[in-house]
Amino acid sequence: AFTYCILIHGLCQCQRIDEAYQLLDEMIQKDCHPDAAVYNCLIAGLCKMGKIDAARNVLKMMLERSCVPDVITYTSLIVGCCQTNALDEARKLMEKMKESGLTPDTVAYNALLNGLCKQNRLEEVSKLLEEMVEAGREPDTFSYNTVVACLCESGKYEEAGKILEKMIEKKCGPDVVTYNSLMDGFCKVSKMDEAERLLEDMVGRRCAPTVITYTTLIGGFSRADRLADAYRVMEDMFKAGISPDLVTYNCLLDGLCKAGKLEEAHELLEVMVEKDCAPDVVTYSILVNGLCKLGKVDDARLLLDMMLERGCQPNLVTFNTMIDGFCKAGKVDEGHKVLELMKEVSCTPDVVTYSTLIDGYCKANRMQDAFAILGISPDKASYSSMLEGLCSTGKVEEAQEIMDLMTKQGCPPT
RNA sequence: CUGUUCGUAUGGCCAGCC
């Protein structure tokens, strides 16, 4: 049974869920009763992939076989709910856990805390922190790190600083994750000097930087179009004995593409391959975007085909990028064809997809076609692209009709 | 043997900066 658990866990880590299911079946057939840990592995794997319904099914299966869910089971499910923004569900699970006589531990609370943070529900965050204290589950370094990351994300640096003080006071870090979050906060607002100063602080405090630390900085410099600095940090990283990973390369690649340095981008790609860092869907999307923005839409389209050939499935972002590329190049029909293609490969379009196309049609003065898209997806993003399109071409009456329509469709203008 | 925190790609609008 141990062996199975290890195997299932391994399979779930590399998203090979089907094989994990097969193993579970095998266990049951061999009369080798799977325990909670085995089910938990599968549930956690599914939850991480956002397949919460499948995870719930495993829970059912578990109950049918009279295997009792534990705190870990619930925590994994909470994570799953949070990932799909189903916070009410997550809260319900927390209650259910308590009802069934289990006491949530700090990890369970942290999972919910993270969900609240991701949605920026700051009042609820502080409430939950209080609840933790009341329940005798003092927030730990994970809890504080979660909150710090959240505060940095929403630009509340003073508050993040306060948490930092509290952490020091409670001897709960700060650790490398705390620093990385703070650093990312500075990078996102282009305060690169402050971000770099944090790196010095870390080293001074004997808090060893990780690949994430360096990648955060490299990403910041790339975004700020400071490629020389990005390369400099990369050098420092090598000197510190840390190897770049796929994300690091993708950050740099994006910087190169956005700066129009396609030659260098291709060179970097070769380096990646040499270093056994196989390009992933993000790498390709970066390249597609780069090609599109430099007016090489047809090359981008070829790259998309190449992905399919190489078995690297383009995702929502790749397709959206491609559609925008065609629209901006004045080839809206080609863009629409990509929409059809994504449906063929069962990639579900989102609000970005539709608003991109609506914008494309409007800018091409093809209002009927734009309306047709709006008909498929009458959401806020689509409406605002449509309104923008109508207003910028002086069709104010039509715009007002749209506003009425929005109210009727239960999507009132804001 | 299993669960929690940090880094990468896409549209429009608005704000800010030059």
XYZ file of C-alpha atoms (C1' of nucleotides) in Angstrom:
432
model
C 0.000 0.000 0.000
C 2.890 2.343 0.746
C 4.348 1.624 -2.632
C 1.064 2.436 -4.310
C 0.797 5.686 -2.442
C 4.248 6.749 -3.517
C 3.488 5.811 -7.104
C 0.147 7.586 -7.155
C 1.714 10.644 -5.630
C 4.454 10.643 -8.228
C 1.986 10.285 -11.058
C -0.151 13.116 -9.724
C 2.903 15.375 -9.429
C 3.481 15.050 -13.137
C -0.226 15.363 -13.874
C -0.593 11.787 -15.059
C -3.957 11.465 -13.425
C -5.337 8.696 -15.612
C -2.542 6.372 -14.639
C -3.071 7.284 -11.003
C -6.719 6.281 -11.305
C -5.681 3.005 -12.880
C -3.395 2.249 -9.990
C -6.164 2.972 -7.534
C -8.413 0.534 -9.392
C -5.671 -2.023 -9.360
C -5.336 -1.668 -5.612
C -9.018 -2.180 -5.069
C -9.095 -5.210 -7.327
C -6.160 -6.751 -5.543
C -8.057 -6.303 -2.320
C -5.329 -4.069 -1.088
C -7.422 -1.529 0.770
C -6.411 2.003 -0.097
C -6.227 4.167 3.013
C -6.958 7.871 3.340
C -3.414 8.781 2.322
C -3.855 7.085 -1.042
C -7.115 8.881 -1.763
C -5.595 12.106 -0.518
C -2.800 11.915 -3.057
C -5.270 11.646 -5.866
C -7.540 14.345 -4.475
C -4.625 16.739 -4.024
C -3.412 16.041 -7.535
C -6.821 16.740 -9.029
C -7.319 19.857 -6.933
C -4.013 21.315 -8.045
C -5.127 20.922 -11.628
C -8.357 22.684 -10.773
C -10.426 19.553 -11.362
C -12.484 19.995 -8.266
C -15.444 17.978 -9.509
C -13.264 14.972 -10.164
C -11.757 15.426 -6.714
C -15.206 15.402 -5.164
C -15.921 12.187 -6.981
C -12.868 10.619 -5.442
C -14.142 11.811 -2.079
C -17.440 10.048 -2.778
C -15.598 6.910 -3.749
C -13.640 7.151 -0.553
C -16.803 7.452 1.533
C -18.458 4.571 -0.298
C -15.538 2.394 0.639
C -15.949 3.625 4.209
C -12.651 5.371 4.293
C -12.824 8.444 6.516
C -11.616 11.790 5.159
C -9.094 13.546 7.378
C -7.805 17.091 7.730
C -5.549 16.597 4.725
C -8.456 15.511 2.539
C -10.392 18.629 3.448
C -7.398 20.901 3.035
C -6.773 19.617 -0.481
C -10.398 20.184 -1.381
C -10.251 23.690 0.056
C -7.252 24.393 -2.140
C -9.190 23.102 -5.127
C -12.182 25.318 -4.397
C -9.984 28.349 -3.882
C -8.342 27.758 -7.225
C -11.636 27.957 -9.012
C -12.593 30.983 -6.933
C -15.344 29.018 -5.218
C -14.627 30.541 -1.849
C -18.050 29.879 -0.440
C -17.525 26.221 -1.174
C -14.166 26.396 0.544
C -15.749 27.886 3.626
C -18.419 25.225 3.593
C -15.739 22.559 3.534
C -14.087 24.177 6.517
C -17.391 24.011 8.402
C -17.994 20.442 7.332
C -14.578 19.497 8.569
C -15.346 20.957 11.990
C -18.776 19.316 12.048
C -17.277 15.931 11.404
C -15.235 16.315 14.543
C -11.972 17.251 12.936
C -9.938 20.219 14.113
C -8.492 22.295 11.300
C -4.765 22.749 11.702
C -2.653 25.699 10.636
C -2.184 24.238 7.159
C -5.945 24.045 6.658
C -6.398 27.630 7.802
C -3.550 28.739 5.580
C -5.193 27.164 2.556
C -8.342 29.181 3.127
C -6.308 32.264 3.966
C -4.595 31.988 0.618
C -7.919 31.729 -1.176
C -9.145 34.890 0.534
C -5.893 36.664 -0.297
C -6.057 35.748 -3.963
C -9.444 37.426 -4.153
C -8.239 40.389 -2.203
C -10.847 39.917 0.512
C -8.724 41.685 3.072
C -11.378 42.151 5.773
C -12.029 38.431 5.762
C -8.300 37.809 5.868
C -7.881 39.679 9.125
C -10.966 37.998 10.527
C -9.574 34.595 9.719
C -6.252 35.498 11.293
C -8.134 36.368 14.481
C -10.092 33.169 14.299
C -6.853 31.243 14.044
C -5.545 32.809 17.227
C -8.828 32.079 19.007
C -8.650 28.474 17.881
C -5.147 28.215 19.262
C -3.633 28.006 15.809
C -1.175 30.857 15.790
C -0.407 32.082 12.282
C 2.943 30.745 11.141
C 5.478 31.819 8.544
C 3.285 30.426 5.758
C 0.320 32.449 6.992
C 2.273 35.659 7.164
C 3.937 35.055 3.835
C 0.550 34.549 2.255
C -0.660 37.852 3.615
C 2.518 39.725 2.699
C 2.284 38.533 -0.898
C -1.318 39.628 -1.019
C -0.603 43.067 0.403
C 2.277 43.598 -2.003
C 0.065 42.588 -4.885
C -2.434 45.288 -4.017
C 0.243 47.883 -3.402
C -0.206 48.134 0.370
C 3.436 48.289 1.253
C 3.078 49.973 4.643
C 0.806 47.186 5.809
C 3.155 44.605 4.385
C 5.914 46.268 6.377
C 3.810 45.969 9.528
C 3.367 42.257 8.981
C 7.095 42.022 8.494
C 7.682 43.603 11.897
C 5.196 41.235 13.458
C 7.028 38.326 11.906
C 10.312 39.426 13.362
C 8.657 40.016 16.725
C 7.175 36.525 16.706
C 10.334 35.004 15.333
C 8.354 33.784 12.374
C 10.805 34.637 9.671
C 11.035 36.607 7.457
C 12.327 33.887 5.218
C 13.276 33.712 1.572
C 9.625 33.560 0.495
C 8.828 36.750 2.390
C 11.700 38.517 0.714
C 10.752 37.188 -2.675
C 7.225 38.517 -2.288
C 8.417 41.939 -1.209
C 10.878 41.974 -4.040
C 8.192 41.087 -6.530
C 6.073 43.915 -5.177
C 8.871 46.382 -5.928
C 9.488 44.851 -9.347
C 5.854 45.155 -10.326
C 5.978 48.894 -9.750
C 9.389 49.153 -11.399
C 11.227 50.071 -8.220
C 14.160 48.008 -9.288
C 16.708 49.692 -7.050
C 14.691 48.837 -3.982
C 14.202 45.317 -5.242
C 17.931 44.868 -5.640
C 18.538 46.312 -2.205
C 16.354 43.567 -0.806
C 18.646 41.015 -2.389
C 21.529 42.558 -0.450
C 19.463 42.521 2.739
C 18.751 38.868 2.272
C 22.345 37.972 1.827
C 23.220 40.097 4.859
C 20.680 38.199 6.910
C 22.010 34.886 5.705
C 18.825 34.173 3.922
C 19.926 32.370 0.790
C 18.366 33.610 -2.458
C 16.736 30.972 -4.626
C 16.077 30.637 -8.309
C 12.786 32.437 -7.659
C 14.598 35.395 -6.116
C 16.787 35.851 -9.168
C 13.973 35.183 -11.590
C 11.847 37.828 -9.917
C 14.594 40.363 -10.488
C 15.278 39.215 -14.032
C 11.586 39.454 -14.804
C 11.452 42.944 -13.332
C 14.343 44.147 -15.426
C 12.971 42.483 -18.541
C 9.629 44.151 -18.070
C 11.333 47.489 -17.548
C 13.195 46.970 -20.818
C 16.504 46.892 -18.926
C 17.960 43.827 -20.567
C 21.555 44.588 -19.680
C 20.595 44.524 -16.020
C 18.619 41.353 -16.533
C 21.693 39.668 -17.976
C 23.806 41.045 -15.142
C 21.508 39.435 -12.578
C 21.654 36.215 -14.551
C 25.450 36.319 -14.230
C 25.150 36.893 -10.484
C 22.843 33.942 -10.301
C 25.385 31.696 -11.980
C 28.058 33.024 -9.658
C 25.861 32.134 -6.702
C 25.743 28.607 -8.027
C 22.075 28.695 -8.961
C 20.861 27.522 -12.358
C 18.111 29.292 -14.242
C 14.971 27.284 -14.832
C 12.307 27.439 -17.507
C 10.556 30.400 -15.896
C 13.828 32.339 -15.749
C 14.411 31.775 -19.444
C 10.840 32.654 -20.292
C 11.171 35.970 -18.453
C 14.281 36.868 -20.337
C 12.813 35.694 -23.608
C 9.783 37.885 -23.124
C 12.012 40.866 -22.494
C 13.954 40.164 -25.665
C 10.814 39.731 -27.748
C 9.203 42.874 -26.420
C 12.383 44.786 -27.209
C 12.172 43.459 -30.752
C 15.357 41.418 -30.435
C 14.215 38.307 -32.215
C 17.733 37.232 -33.138
C 18.787 37.165 -29.523
C 15.544 35.476 -28.618
C 16.321 32.633 -30.968
C 19.829 32.355 -29.589
C 18.386 32.101 -26.112
C 16.052 29.372 -27.302
C 19.047 27.386 -28.463
C 20.687 27.821 -25.087
C 17.518 26.559 -23.436
C 17.494 23.445 -25.555
C 21.189 22.877 -24.835
C 20.514 23.140 -21.138
C 17.677 20.665 -21.273
C 15.131 23.329 -20.584
C 12.517 22.330 -23.132
C 10.284 25.197 -24.261
C 6.759 24.965 -22.910
C 3.444 26.500 -23.884
C 4.418 29.759 -22.187
C 7.668 29.928 -24.173
C 5.760 29.498 -27.407
C 3.116 32.028 -26.421
C 5.838 34.561 -25.723
C 7.264 33.938 -29.193
C 3.852 34.121 -30.851
C 3.236 37.409 -29.104
C 6.651 38.728 -30.057
C 6.169 37.835 -33.699
C 2.685 39.353 -33.793
C 3.726 42.597 -32.191
C 6.534 42.938 -34.712
C 4.072 42.516 -37.527
C 5.067 38.970 -38.383
C 1.632 37.461 -37.925
C 2.099 34.813 -40.549
C 5.265 33.564 -38.902
C 3.369 33.482 -35.628
C 0.661 31.405 -37.242
C 3.285 28.973 -38.540
C 4.676 28.686 -35.046
C 1.215 27.807 -33.784
C 1.071 24.939 -36.262
C 4.532 23.869 -35.227
C 3.359 23.653 -31.619
C 0.539 21.361 -32.615
C 2.963 19.225 -34.613
C 5.383 19.027 -31.726
C 2.622 18.005 -29.403
C 2.758 21.181 -27.342
C -0.902 22.070 -27.045
C -1.515 25.823 -27.404
C -3.672 27.129 -24.588
C -6.185 29.942 -24.132
C -3.478 32.580 -23.911
C -1.694 31.343 -27.033
C -4.910 31.461 -29.025
C -5.940 34.848 -27.673
C -2.525 36.231 -28.551
C -2.817 34.876 -32.064
C -6.314 36.284 -32.514
C -5.179 39.712 -31.391
C -2.230 39.477 -33.755
C -4.526 38.916 -36.714
C -6.960 41.614 -35.632
C -4.249 44.217 -35.206
C -2.839 43.253 -38.604
C -6.220 43.962 -40.122
C -6.912 40.263 -40.749
C -9.932 39.869 -38.544
C -11.294 36.968 -40.551
C -8.111 35.046 -39.937
C -8.578 35.846 -36.264
C -12.087 34.459 -36.376
C -10.730 31.284 -37.932
C -8.485 30.862 -34.905
C -11.600 31.027 -32.732
C -12.975 28.115 -34.724
C -9.685 26.275 -34.379
C -9.698 26.630 -30.618
C -13.177 25.189 -30.447
C -11.973 22.255 -32.547
C -9.291 21.469 -30.013
C -11.834 22.026 -27.229
C -10.190 25.099 -25.791
C -12.954 27.240 -24.328
C -12.801 30.926 -25.330
C -12.971 33.480 -22.530
C -13.863 37.156 -22.158
C -10.494 38.183 -23.566
C -11.081 36.130 -26.712
C -14.407 37.759 -27.439
C -13.489 41.287 -26.534
C -10.387 41.003 -28.706
C -12.499 39.989 -31.686
C -15.157 42.601 -31.029
C -12.477 45.244 -30.865
C -11.003 43.905 -34.090
C -14.305 44.045 -35.926
C -15.095 47.506 -34.609
C -11.743 48.878 -35.677
C -12.367 47.372 -39.115
C -15.725 49.141 -39.095
C -17.600 45.855 -39.274
C -20.188 46.534 -36.632
C -22.532 43.701 -37.619
C -19.793 41.157 -37.177
C -18.944 42.709 -33.830
C -22.589 42.452 -32.791
C -22.588 38.816 -33.792
C -19.755 38.111 -31.366
C -21.516 40.084 -28.669
C -24.466 37.770 -29.241
C -22.292 34.750 -28.466
C -20.860 36.239 -25.331
C -22.881 39.027 -23.725
C -20.526 39.739 -20.818
C -19.108 42.904 -19.338
C -15.842 42.737 -21.279
C -17.626 42.227 -24.595
C -20.047 45.039 -23.930
C -17.333 47.479 -23.053
C -15.341 46.665 -26.178
C -18.506 47.104 -28.202
C -19.366 50.407 -26.541
C -15.853 51.656 -27.046
C -16.053 50.689 -30.708
C -19.368 52.428 -31.248
C -18.412 55.576 -29.374
C -15.111 56.012 -31.113
C -16.884 55.948 -34.447
C -19.488 58.427 -33.277
C -22.388 55.986 -33.143
C -23.693 57.259 -29.847
C -27.316 56.230 -30.366
C -26.346 52.637 -30.952
C -24.151 52.799 -27.883
C -27.138 53.894 -25.812
C -29.196 51.034 -27.175
C -26.443 48.689 -26.080
C -26.579 50.111 -22.575
C -30.311 49.382 -22.434
C -29.655 45.900 -23.716
C -27.069 45.352 -21.002
C -29.578 46.154 -18.293
C -32.131 43.827 -19.862
C -29.615 41.026 -20.001
C -28.758 41.401 -16.374
C -25.404 42.938 -17.032
C -25.975 46.536 -15.923
C -23.456 49.164 -17.032
C -21.196 50.453 -14.294
C 3.623 7.705 2.198
C -0.341 12.643 1.212
C -2.311 18.851 2.219
C -0.814 25.416 2.900
C 2.984 30.763 1.064
C 6.884 33.608 -3.503
C 8.810 34.209 -9.900
C 6.982 33.809 -16.599
C 2.920 34.706 -21.752
C -2.885 37.338 -24.147
C -7.518 42.059 -25.239
C -10.113 46.669 -24.254
C -10.800 50.858 -21.119
C -9.098 54.099 -17.368
C -5.276 56.329 -14.449
C -0.262 57.800 -14.125
C 4.613 59.021 -16.450
C 7.581 61.083 -20.475
